[in-house]
Amino acid sequence: MSAESAPAGAVGFAGGGTGGHLYPALAIAEHLPDHRALYIHSDRAIDARVLEGAGVPEADRFASPARPPIAKPLPAARFVLRWGASVRHAREILREARRAHGRVVVVATGGFVCAPAACASKAERVPLIALALDAVPGKASKWGARLASTALTVHPQPAYADWTPLGPIVRAASLAPGNPEHCRRELGLDPDRPTLLVVGGSQGAGSINDLLHAELEAAESQEGDRQKRGVLETLRAGAWQVLHQSGERDLDRLRDAYASAGVPARVEPLFEPVGLALGAADLTLTRGGAGAIADAWANTLPCLVAPYPHHRDQHHAANAEPVVRVGAAVVETDHADVERNREGLGARLASLLGDAGARARMRGAFGQLPEPEGAERAARIIRQTFAAS
């Protein structure tokens, strides 16, 4: 690489374990074309799949041996045993990055991978930026902020007034590349049918998959019982088609269920690029991860949000609050029980599928929100950190 084309420094993004910790890093890197982006991620298969799909060269990907700090004897032992190796691994990456690129800045995007990387940055005297993606910062984000020179947050919170707010972070691949008809054609769908997008994160969502499977197998309600019309009957009545990001575990059984029910559907473990799926949809049933909310926001896509039911801090619901507040989304409890979800979440889904006016009002409500420019703002702060280092 010539001196003229050499990057202005390297940015080490530390985070992984789910796509939600990786996609924001990829989005920010898009706005740092003069810097080399390196990714310290987990050794889970989903991380490799996301980074490979985004075109990140193998030489810029570093799988950490870190393990999550789970409060059970065996996982806790793994966490402790891997901690030293994880810190050493990150230190070696930072030393090599400094030799190759001169200056280095670490951006910790949360999750168990970022903690040892934060320690490594401190030991190597590399500037550290902590980025909290969720409205309720997790333990790793709060811990990293104590070591960081700068703390950033997607969602401004009174309790974290000294953290710089950014707004939603969206990558280019999450933006619809055309109108709905174009996106549907590209996905092999009928361009004129209304489209439901079901997405539970980068690995799917078991309870959402279970709900749709149960609804597709359910007997139709009686013809005159319009108030209790279920999801299957509503999909058929409105000639809907479905895009369903299922993860790997439920892929085959959901494909079989849609086919048996006679509902046109494309079921995939992961939609990449996701912008086509978002652009094709009239409504999405989704978790409330920071990335899912940001993507819907950027594409003005009406949302039915089913927060992950096992988060104690309920940060998925908090992430959705800005779009719920203006009327662009509704939140329904995921009870992690099929029958209870059919009565609540399923009924709300059927209602929205059958109410074009409500969906139009939800889409229009996004106009009350600012543009999602978090990636650009984060990149600007990273450049300022390089200038000051």
Short mmCIF file of C-alpha atoms in Angstrom, two decimals:
data_model
loop_
_atom_site.label_atom_id
_atom_site.label_comp_id
_atom_site.label_asym_id
_atom_site.label_seq_id
_atom_site.Cartn_x
_atom_site.Cartn_y
_atom_site.Cartn_z
CA MET A 1 0.00 0.00 0.00
CA SER A 2 1.46 3.38 -1.02
CA ALA A 3 1.84 6.25 1.43
CA GLU A 4 -0.81 8.19 -0.45
CA SER A 5 -3.38 5.39 -0.10
CA ALA A 6 -2.44 4.31 3.43
CA PRO A 7 -5.27 4.65 5.94
CA ALA A 8 -5.18 7.49 8.48
CA GLY A 9 -5.22 4.96 11.29
CA ALA A 10 -7.06 1.85 12.40
CA VAL A 11 -10.37 1.64 14.23
CA GLY A 12 -10.75 -1.52 16.28
CA PHE A 13 -14.43 -2.29 16.73
CA ALA A 14 -14.92 -4.65 19.68
CA GLY A 15 -18.27 -6.40 20.05
CA GLY A 16 -20.14 -9.44 18.87
CA GLY A 17 -22.12 -12.49 19.80
CA THR A 18 -25.12 -11.20 17.85
CA GLY A 19 -25.55 -9.15 14.71
CA GLY A 20 -26.80 -6.29 16.89
CA HIS A 21 -23.27 -5.62 18.15
CA LEU A 22 -21.72 -5.86 14.67
CA TYR A 23 -24.09 -4.00 12.35
CA PRO A 24 -23.55 -0.60 14.06
CA ALA A 25 -19.79 -1.05 13.73
CA LEU A 26 -20.19 -1.75 10.03
CA ALA A 27 -22.42 1.33 9.69
CA ILE A 28 -19.89 3.60 11.38
CA ALA A 29 -17.03 2.17 9.32
CA GLU A 30 -18.86 3.22 6.14
CA HIS A 31 -18.28 6.84 7.19
CA LEU A 32 -14.55 6.31 7.86
CA PRO A 33 -13.25 5.42 4.39
CA ASP A 34 -9.75 6.71 5.19
CA HIS A 35 -9.36 4.46 8.23
CA ARG A 36 -8.76 0.71 8.42
CA ALA A 37 -11.64 -1.05 10.20
CA LEU A 38 -10.72 -4.09 12.32
CA TYR A 39 -13.27 -6.25 14.10
CA ILE A 40 -12.67 -8.06 17.40
CA HIS A 41 -15.71 -10.32 17.58
CA SER A 42 -16.90 -13.52 19.22
CA ASP A 43 -16.18 -16.98 17.86
CA ARG A 44 -19.88 -17.67 17.32
CA ALA A 45 -20.87 -18.66 13.80
CA ILE A 46 -23.28 -15.72 13.44
CA ASP A 47 -20.41 -13.24 13.76
CA ALA A 48 -18.43 -14.82 10.95
CA ARG A 49 -21.55 -14.97 8.80
CA VAL A 50 -22.41 -11.29 9.33
CA LEU A 51 -18.87 -10.05 8.72
CA GLU A 52 -18.33 -12.26 5.68
CA GLY A 53 -21.68 -11.13 4.29
CA ALA A 54 -20.60 -7.53 4.71
CA GLY A 55 -17.43 -8.17 2.73
CA VAL A 56 -14.99 -7.70 5.62
CA PRO A 57 -11.65 -9.31 4.64
CA GLU A 58 -10.56 -12.26 6.75
CA ALA A 59 -7.38 -10.37 7.67
CA ASP A 60 -9.49 -7.72 9.42
CA ARG A 61 -11.54 -10.19 11.51
CA PHE A 62 -10.32 -11.45 14.88
CA ALA A 63 -12.34 -14.03 16.79
CA SER A 64 -11.88 -13.50 20.53
CA PRO A 65 -11.80 -16.45 22.95
CA ALA A 66 -13.98 -14.40 25.36
CA ARG A 67 -16.98 -15.99 27.03
CA PRO A 68 -20.03 -14.30 28.58
CA PRO A 69 -20.11 -13.85 32.40
CA ILE A 70 -23.09 -16.11 33.13
CA ALA A 71 -23.85 -16.68 36.83
CA LYS A 72 -23.78 -20.48 36.67
CA PRO A 73 -20.82 -22.61 37.76
CA LEU A 74 -19.64 -23.98 34.41
CA PRO A 75 -20.17 -20.80 32.30
CA ALA A 76 -18.66 -18.68 35.07
CA ALA A 77 -15.59 -20.92 35.12
CA ARG A 78 -15.25 -20.59 31.34
CA PHE A 79 -15.47 -16.81 31.63
CA VAL A 80 -12.70 -16.71 34.24
CA LEU A 81 -10.46 -19.18 32.42
CA ARG A 82 -10.78 -17.32 29.11
CA TRP A 83 -10.42 -13.80 30.54
CA GLY A 84 -6.63 -13.58 30.51
CA ALA A 85 -6.37 -15.10 27.05
CA SER A 86 -9.03 -12.67 25.77
CA VAL A 87 -7.16 -9.64 27.07
CA ARG A 88 -3.84 -10.89 25.67
CA HIS A 89 -5.50 -11.62 22.32
CA ALA A 90 -6.84 -8.06 22.12
CA ARG A 91 -3.51 -6.54 23.18
CA GLU A 92 -1.70 -8.42 20.40
CA ILE A 93 -4.21 -7.13 17.85
CA LEU A 94 -3.78 -3.54 19.04
CA ARG A 95 0.03 -3.77 19.01
CA GLU A 96 0.04 -5.13 15.46
CA ALA A 97 -2.49 -2.48 14.37
CA ARG A 98 -0.27 0.22 15.80
CA ARG A 99 2.78 -1.16 13.98
CA ALA A 100 0.86 -1.38 10.71
CA HIS A 101 -1.23 1.79 10.86
CA GLY A 102 0.41 4.10 13.38
CA ARG A 103 -2.59 5.32 15.34
CA VAL A 104 -5.41 3.17 16.72
CA VAL A 105 -8.75 3.91 18.37
CA VAL A 106 -10.95 1.21 19.92
CA VAL A 107 -14.74 1.47 19.77
CA ALA A 108 -16.53 -0.91 22.14
CA THR A 109 -20.05 -1.68 20.94
CA GLY A 110 -21.17 -3.74 23.95
CA GLY A 111 -21.50 -7.38 24.82
CA PHE A 112 -19.03 -9.78 26.39
CA VAL A 113 -16.38 -9.36 23.71
CA CYS A 114 -15.86 -5.67 24.41
CA ALA A 115 -14.83 -6.01 28.08
CA PRO A 116 -11.42 -7.67 27.54
CA ALA A 117 -10.81 -5.37 24.55
CA ALA A 118 -11.49 -2.37 26.77
CA CYS A 119 -8.94 -3.67 29.28
CA ALA A 120 -6.46 -4.21 26.47
CA SER A 121 -6.91 -0.67 25.18
CA LYS A 122 -6.23 0.68 28.65
CA ALA A 123 -3.10 -1.44 29.02
CA GLU A 124 -1.85 -0.43 25.55
CA ARG A 125 -2.77 3.24 26.08
CA VAL A 126 -5.03 3.21 23.06
CA PRO A 127 -7.97 5.67 23.10
CA LEU A 128 -11.22 3.91 23.92
CA ILE A 129 -14.72 5.01 22.92
CA ALA A 130 -17.63 3.21 24.59
CA LEU A 131 -20.85 3.02 22.57
CA ALA A 132 -24.13 2.05 24.25
CA LEU A 133 -26.58 0.87 21.60
CA ASP A 134 -29.58 0.24 23.84
CA ALA A 135 -31.70 2.77 25.70
CA VAL A 136 -30.76 0.98 28.94
CA PRO A 137 -26.98 0.48 28.77
CA GLY A 138 -25.82 -3.03 29.58
CA LYS A 139 -23.20 -3.95 32.15
CA ALA A 140 -20.43 -4.15 29.57
CA SER A 141 -21.28 -0.70 28.18
CA LYS A 142 -21.37 0.91 31.63
CA TRP A 143 -18.15 -0.80 32.66
CA GLY A 144 -16.44 0.18 29.41
CA ALA A 145 -17.55 3.80 29.83
CA ARG A 146 -15.58 3.98 33.08
CA LEU A 147 -12.40 3.14 31.16
CA ALA A 148 -13.21 5.19 28.06
CA SER A 149 -12.17 8.69 27.14
CA THR A 150 -15.54 9.16 25.46
CA ALA A 151 -18.93 7.55 26.08
CA LEU A 152 -21.59 7.60 23.36
CA THR A 153 -25.21 6.49 23.46
CA VAL A 154 -27.79 5.99 20.74
CA HIS A 155 -30.60 7.01 23.10
CA PRO A 156 -30.16 10.07 25.36
CA GLN A 157 -31.03 9.22 28.97
CA PRO A 158 -31.14 11.55 32.00
CA ALA A 159 -29.17 9.02 34.06
CA TYR A 160 -26.32 9.21 31.54
CA ALA A 161 -26.24 12.93 30.88
CA ASP A 162 -22.46 12.90 30.38
CA TRP A 163 -22.75 10.41 27.49
CA THR A 164 -22.95 12.02 24.04
CA PRO A 165 -26.25 11.14 22.27
CA LEU A 166 -26.03 10.08 18.63
CA GLY A 167 -29.44 8.93 17.44
CA PRO A 168 -30.12 5.69 15.53
CA ILE A 169 -27.23 4.03 13.70
CA VAL A 170 -28.10 2.66 10.25
CA ARG A 171 -25.85 1.07 7.63
CA ALA A 172 -26.31 1.50 3.88
CA ALA A 173 -27.36 -2.15 3.45
CA SER A 174 -30.37 -1.50 5.69
CA LEU A 175 -31.82 1.14 3.38
CA ALA A 176 -34.38 0.11 0.77
CA PRO A 177 -32.75 0.26 -2.70
CA GLY A 178 -36.04 1.13 -4.40
CA ASN A 179 -39.80 1.26 -4.03
CA PRO A 180 -41.73 -1.69 -2.56
CA GLU A 181 -42.52 -3.18 -5.96
CA HIS A 182 -38.84 -3.18 -6.94
CA CYS A 183 -37.78 -4.76 -3.63
CA ARG A 184 -40.44 -7.46 -3.90
CA ARG A 185 -39.39 -8.37 -7.42
CA GLU A 186 -35.77 -8.62 -6.32
CA LEU A 187 -36.83 -11.03 -3.58
CA GLY A 188 -38.90 -13.16 -5.96
CA LEU A 189 -42.22 -11.99 -4.51
CA ASP A 190 -45.41 -10.73 -6.15
CA PRO A 191 -44.78 -6.98 -6.56
CA ASP A 192 -48.45 -6.12 -6.01
CA ARG A 193 -49.17 -8.09 -2.82
CA PRO A 194 -48.96 -6.51 0.64
CA THR A 195 -46.01 -7.94 2.52
CA LEU A 196 -45.39 -8.79 6.17
CA LEU A 197 -41.81 -8.96 7.43
CA VAL A 198 -41.22 -11.15 10.50
CA VAL A 199 -37.76 -10.72 11.97
CA GLY A 200 -36.45 -11.70 15.38
CA GLY A 201 -32.86 -10.56 15.16
CA SER A 202 -29.86 -12.08 13.44
CA GLN A 203 -30.56 -15.54 14.92
CA GLY A 204 -34.34 -15.53 14.74
CA ALA A 205 -36.70 -15.52 17.73
CA GLY A 206 -38.06 -18.83 18.99
CA SER A 207 -41.26 -17.54 20.59
CA ILE A 208 -42.16 -15.43 17.54
CA ASN A 209 -41.47 -18.41 15.29
CA ASP A 210 -43.65 -20.58 17.53
CA LEU A 211 -46.50 -18.06 17.36
CA LEU A 212 -46.48 -17.87 13.55
CA HIS A 213 -46.22 -21.65 13.29
CA ALA A 214 -49.23 -22.08 15.60
CA GLU A 215 -51.27 -19.48 13.70
CA LEU A 216 -50.49 -21.07 10.35
CA GLU A 217 -51.61 -24.47 11.62
CA ALA A 218 -54.74 -23.15 13.36
CA ALA A 219 -58.22 -23.89 12.07
CA GLU A 220 -59.89 -20.86 10.58
CA SER A 221 -62.46 -19.04 12.66
CA GLN A 222 -66.08 -19.24 11.60
CA GLU A 223 -67.05 -17.02 8.69
CA GLY A 224 -69.23 -14.72 10.77
CA ASP A 225 -66.77 -14.28 13.65
CA ARG A 226 -64.95 -11.27 12.23
CA GLN A 227 -63.93 -9.88 15.65
CA LYS A 228 -61.86 -13.00 16.35
CA ARG A 229 -60.31 -13.43 12.93
CA GLY A 230 -56.86 -14.96 13.36
CA VAL A 231 -53.59 -14.29 11.64
CA LEU A 232 -53.99 -17.04 9.04
CA GLU A 233 -57.44 -15.95 7.94
CA THR A 234 -56.35 -12.30 7.85
CA LEU A 235 -53.32 -13.12 5.74
CA ARG A 236 -55.52 -14.99 3.29
CA ALA A 237 -58.26 -12.38 3.24
CA GLY A 238 -55.80 -9.60 2.47
CA ALA A 239 -53.78 -11.67 -0.04
CA TRP A 240 -50.67 -11.09 2.05
CA GLN A 241 -47.25 -12.59 1.43
CA VAL A 242 -44.58 -13.01 4.10
CA LEU A 243 -40.86 -12.55 4.49
CA HIS A 244 -39.74 -14.41 7.61
CA GLN A 245 -36.20 -14.30 9.04
CA SER A 246 -36.29 -17.45 11.11
CA GLY A 247 -32.75 -18.33 12.09
CA GLU A 248 -31.54 -21.85 11.36
CA ARG A 249 -33.43 -23.90 13.97
CA ASP A 250 -36.99 -23.29 12.76
CA LEU A 251 -36.28 -22.85 9.06
CA ASP A 252 -37.71 -26.09 7.67
CA ARG A 253 -40.79 -26.32 9.87
CA LEU A 254 -41.79 -22.73 9.06
CA ARG A 255 -41.30 -23.24 5.33
CA ASP A 256 -43.52 -26.32 5.57
CA ALA A 257 -46.14 -24.47 7.61
CA TYR A 258 -46.45 -21.57 5.16
CA ALA A 259 -46.67 -23.98 2.23
CA SER A 260 -49.33 -26.12 3.93
CA ALA A 261 -51.35 -23.01 4.84
CA GLY A 262 -51.22 -21.73 1.26
CA VAL A 263 -49.58 -18.44 2.28
CA PRO A 264 -46.87 -17.23 -0.15
CA ALA A 265 -43.70 -16.82 1.88
CA ARG A 266 -39.96 -16.60 1.65
CA VAL A 267 -38.35 -17.95 4.83
CA GLU A 268 -34.61 -17.47 5.29
CA PRO A 269 -32.19 -17.83 8.20
CA LEU A 270 -30.97 -14.27 7.61
CA PHE A 271 -31.82 -11.62 5.03
CA GLU A 272 -28.71 -9.98 3.61
CA PRO A 273 -28.85 -7.26 2.48
CA VAL A 274 -31.76 -6.53 4.81
CA GLY A 275 -32.69 -3.33 2.98
CA LEU A 276 -34.56 -5.31 0.32
CA ALA A 277 -36.74 -7.01 2.95
CA LEU A 278 -37.39 -3.75 4.79
CA GLY A 279 -38.24 -1.98 1.55
CA ALA A 280 -40.61 -4.75 0.46
CA ALA A 281 -42.67 -4.72 3.66
CA ASP A 282 -45.85 -2.92 4.68
CA LEU A 283 -45.57 -4.04 8.31
CA THR A 284 -42.95 -5.75 10.45
CA LEU A 285 -43.27 -7.97 13.49
CA THR A 286 -39.94 -7.55 15.22
CA ARG A 287 -37.95 -7.64 18.41
CA GLY A 288 -36.92 -4.29 19.87
CA GLY A 289 -33.17 -4.47 19.39
CA ALA A 290 -31.51 -1.12 18.74
CA GLY A 291 -30.67 -2.15 15.18
CA ALA A 292 -34.19 -3.37 14.39
CA ILE A 293 -35.73 -0.12 15.60
CA ALA A 294 -33.15 1.96 13.73
CA ASP A 295 -33.77 0.06 10.50
CA ALA A 296 -37.54 0.47 10.73
CA TRP A 297 -37.05 4.17 11.56
CA ALA A 298 -34.84 4.73 8.51
CA ASN A 299 -37.32 2.96 6.21
CA THR A 300 -40.49 4.43 7.82
CA LEU A 301 -41.78 0.88 8.31
CA PRO A 302 -44.72 0.40 10.72
CA CYS A 303 -43.71 -1.91 13.58
CA LEU A 304 -45.34 -4.35 15.90
CA VAL A 305 -42.62 -4.77 18.54
CA ALA A 306 -42.44 -7.89 20.69
CA PRO A 307 -39.59 -7.26 23.16
CA TYR A 308 -37.43 -10.21 24.15
CA PRO A 309 -39.24 -11.56 27.21
CA HIS A 310 -36.22 -12.56 29.30
CA HIS A 311 -34.42 -9.21 29.60
CA ARG A 312 -34.74 -8.00 33.18
CA ASP A 313 -34.21 -4.37 32.20
CA GLN A 314 -36.69 -4.58 29.29
CA HIS A 315 -34.37 -2.52 27.10
CA HIS A 316 -36.13 -3.66 23.93
CA ALA A 317 -39.27 -1.81 25.03
CA ALA A 318 -37.17 1.22 25.95
CA ASN A 319 -35.48 1.16 22.53
CA ALA A 320 -38.88 1.28 20.85
CA GLU A 321 -40.18 4.18 22.97
CA PRO A 322 -39.34 7.01 20.50
CA VAL A 323 -41.25 5.36 17.63
CA VAL A 324 -44.08 4.29 19.92
CA ARG A 325 -44.38 7.82 21.30
CA VAL A 326 -45.12 9.32 17.87
CA GLY A 327 -47.44 6.45 16.86
CA ALA A 328 -45.16 4.70 14.35
CA ALA A 329 -45.04 1.46 16.35
CA VAL A 330 -46.94 -0.50 18.96
CA VAL A 331 -45.49 -2.79 21.62
CA GLU A 332 -47.10 -6.07 22.63
CA THR A 333 -45.84 -8.39 25.36
CA ASP A 334 -44.18 -11.63 24.34
CA HIS A 335 -45.28 -14.07 27.06
CA ALA A 336 -42.97 -16.83 25.76
CA ASP A 337 -46.10 -19.02 25.72
CA VAL A 338 -47.82 -19.87 22.46
CA GLU A 339 -51.42 -19.75 23.65
CA ARG A 340 -51.02 -16.50 25.59
CA ASN A 341 -49.20 -14.98 22.64
CA ARG A 342 -52.00 -15.98 20.29
CA GLU A 343 -54.46 -14.12 22.49
CA GLY A 344 -52.31 -10.99 22.74
CA LEU A 345 -49.52 -10.64 20.18
CA GLY A 346 -51.31 -12.71 17.54
CA ALA A 347 -54.54 -10.75 17.93
CA ARG A 348 -52.69 -7.44 17.62
CA LEU A 349 -50.88 -8.70 14.51
CA ALA A 350 -54.16 -9.77 12.91
CA SER A 351 -55.66 -6.36 13.72
CA LEU A 352 -52.82 -4.47 12.04
CA LEU A 353 -52.82 -6.77 9.02
CA GLY A 354 -56.49 -6.00 8.54
CA ASP A 355 -56.29 -2.21 9.02
CA ALA A 356 -54.62 -0.42 6.11
CA GLY A 357 -55.59 2.94 7.58
CA ALA A 358 -53.75 2.24 10.83
CA ARG A 359 -50.65 1.19 8.92
CA ALA A 360 -50.75 4.34 6.81
CA ARG A 361 -51.00 6.52 9.93
CA MET A 362 -48.07 4.65 11.50
CA ARG A 363 -45.92 5.17 8.42
CA GLY A 364 -46.78 8.85 8.32
CA ALA A 365 -45.90 9.24 11.99
CA PHE A 366 -42.21 8.68 11.25
CA GLY A 367 -42.21 12.21 9.82
CA GLN A 368 -42.24 13.52 13.38
CA LEU A 369 -38.85 11.95 14.09
CA PRO A 370 -35.41 13.31 13.12
CA GLU A 371 -33.28 11.63 10.50
CA PRO A 372 -31.27 8.69 11.89
CA GLU A 373 -27.73 10.07 11.63
CA GLY A 374 -25.99 8.25 14.47
CA ALA A 375 -23.37 6.59 12.27
CA GLU A 376 -22.21 9.90 10.79
CA ARG A 377 -22.01 11.50 14.24
CA ALA A 378 -20.05 8.59 15.69
CA ALA A 379 -17.59 8.72 12.79
CA ARG A 380 -17.08 12.43 13.34
CA ILE A 381 -16.24 11.84 17.01
CA ILE A 382 -13.83 9.04 16.08
CA ARG A 383 -12.02 11.36 13.67
CA GLN A 384 -11.79 13.98 16.43
CA THR A 385 -10.31 11.35 18.74
CA PHE A 386 -7.64 10.52 16.17
CA ALA A 387 -6.84 14.21 15.78
CA ALA A 388 -6.41 14.59 19.53
CA SER A 389 -4.29 11.44 19.99
#
